[in-house]
Amino acid sequence: QVQLVESGGGSVQAGGSLRLSCVGSGYALRNARIAWFRQDPGKEREGVASIYNDTTPTYADSVKGRFTISGDYAKNTLYLQMNNLKPEDTSSYYCAADSVGRGWLGKLDRNRYNYWGQGTQVTVSS
């Protein structure tokens, strides 16, 4: 059984930093495209960043230059380093993995991913 478990969310003031972690079990994350998404109540889940093994990551324009996605495959863990946080970054953050290989879908397309974590809340105050 594949599980993704996020941690590291919390409350921070604008300009601050947080690092989210996503630990995988039951599947080797190095074999999948993995990503971070975020979602606000009543809104669609939005792709934030995606990476496949050690290839060049993909970022949403809204987080470029501030967020960094990385993987420690020895620990089967995905990270999202978030710097210079803004109030508009407030959201529930989810990690996801595409184990099927739906390469015809965009790297930040939520429909590409078949495994999801339960989410972790990030709140940024002004």
XYZ file of C-alpha atoms in Angstrom:
126
model
C 0.000 0.000 0.000
C 1.380 3.361 -1.066
C 1.250 6.184 1.454
C 2.445 9.778 1.332
C 2.594 11.655 4.632
C 3.238 15.396 4.746
C 4.551 17.403 7.670
C 6.126 20.777 8.359
C 3.184 23.078 7.937
C 2.458 25.829 10.417
C 1.956 29.528 10.923
C 4.552 32.094 9.955
C 4.735 35.813 9.314
C 5.151 37.220 5.831
C 8.768 37.027 4.732
C 9.381 33.917 6.787
C 10.262 30.373 5.728
C 8.947 26.854 6.152
C 10.092 23.466 4.882
C 7.496 20.859 4.084
C 8.353 17.164 4.032
C 6.571 14.246 2.396
C 7.619 10.739 3.372
C 6.665 7.953 1.001
C 6.118 4.310 1.831
C 5.242 1.351 -0.354
C 6.739 2.970 -3.453
C 10.136 4.358 -4.408
C 9.663 8.057 -5.099
C 12.707 8.119 -7.376
C 10.676 6.109 -9.877
C 7.856 8.634 -10.115
C 7.255 12.230 -11.017
C 6.455 13.829 -7.667
C 4.950 17.184 -6.933
C 3.506 19.641 -4.457
C 0.044 21.097 -4.859
C -2.012 23.482 -2.781
C -5.711 24.022 -2.411
C -7.966 26.577 -0.753
C -11.570 25.789 0.208
C -13.859 26.031 -2.806
C -10.977 26.306 -5.254
C -9.232 23.868 -7.545
C -6.030 22.177 -6.487
C -3.113 24.155 -7.912
C 0.252 22.760 -8.920
C 3.170 24.403 -7.121
C 6.282 22.435 -8.077
C 7.201 19.124 -9.656
C 10.336 17.047 -10.074
C 11.370 13.722 -11.580
C 14.443 12.152 -10.001
C 17.249 14.723 -10.392
C 15.976 16.447 -13.514
C 15.224 20.173 -13.672
C 12.194 21.034 -11.522
C 9.083 22.799 -12.749
C 7.537 25.641 -10.757
C 4.364 27.647 -10.906
C 5.073 31.263 -11.819
C 3.683 32.413 -8.477
C 6.440 30.632 -6.514
C 9.465 30.839 -8.832
C 12.508 32.164 -7.032
C 10.932 31.582 -3.608
C 10.175 27.839 -3.404
C 12.543 24.932 -4.006
C 11.475 21.319 -4.504
C 13.943 18.523 -3.846
C 14.046 14.842 -3.103
C 16.150 12.730 -0.777
C 15.624 9.377 -2.383
C 17.673 7.505 0.200
C 15.047 8.627 2.719
C 12.213 8.324 0.178
C 11.278 11.878 1.079
C 10.187 14.918 -0.906
C 10.771 18.454 0.354
C 9.436 21.903 -0.404
C 11.554 24.748 0.929
C 9.417 27.876 1.015
C 11.156 31.227 1.497
C 9.872 34.799 1.490
C 6.367 33.551 2.195
C 3.420 35.779 1.362
C -0.129 35.815 2.749
C -1.374 34.495 -0.594
C 0.687 31.331 -0.005
C -1.730 30.427 2.785
C -3.254 27.093 1.806
C -3.355 23.362 2.408
C -0.335 21.754 0.752
C -0.360 18.231 -0.661
C 2.335 16.011 -2.076
C 1.534 13.735 -4.978
C 3.144 11.034 -7.087
C 2.541 9.877 -10.645
C 3.428 6.179 -10.616
C 1.629 5.437 -13.884
C 3.658 7.727 -16.122
C 0.993 10.003 -17.594
C 3.505 11.981 -19.585
C 0.868 13.389 -21.913
C -0.423 15.529 -19.035
C 1.282 18.645 -17.763
C 3.788 18.385 -14.939
C 1.562 20.556 -12.718
C -1.712 19.018 -13.885
C -3.436 17.449 -10.881
C -5.011 14.824 -13.124
C -1.575 13.371 -13.775
C -1.082 12.205 -10.178
C -2.567 9.043 -8.725
C -1.179 9.056 -5.186
C -1.848 11.880 -2.726
C -0.985 12.742 0.835
C -3.478 14.028 3.389
C -2.192 17.602 3.334
C -0.567 20.033 5.724
C -1.754 23.558 6.460
C 0.406 26.621 5.873
C -0.770 29.978 7.201
C 1.104 33.197 6.432
C 0.102 36.339 8.285
C 0.812 39.877 7.145
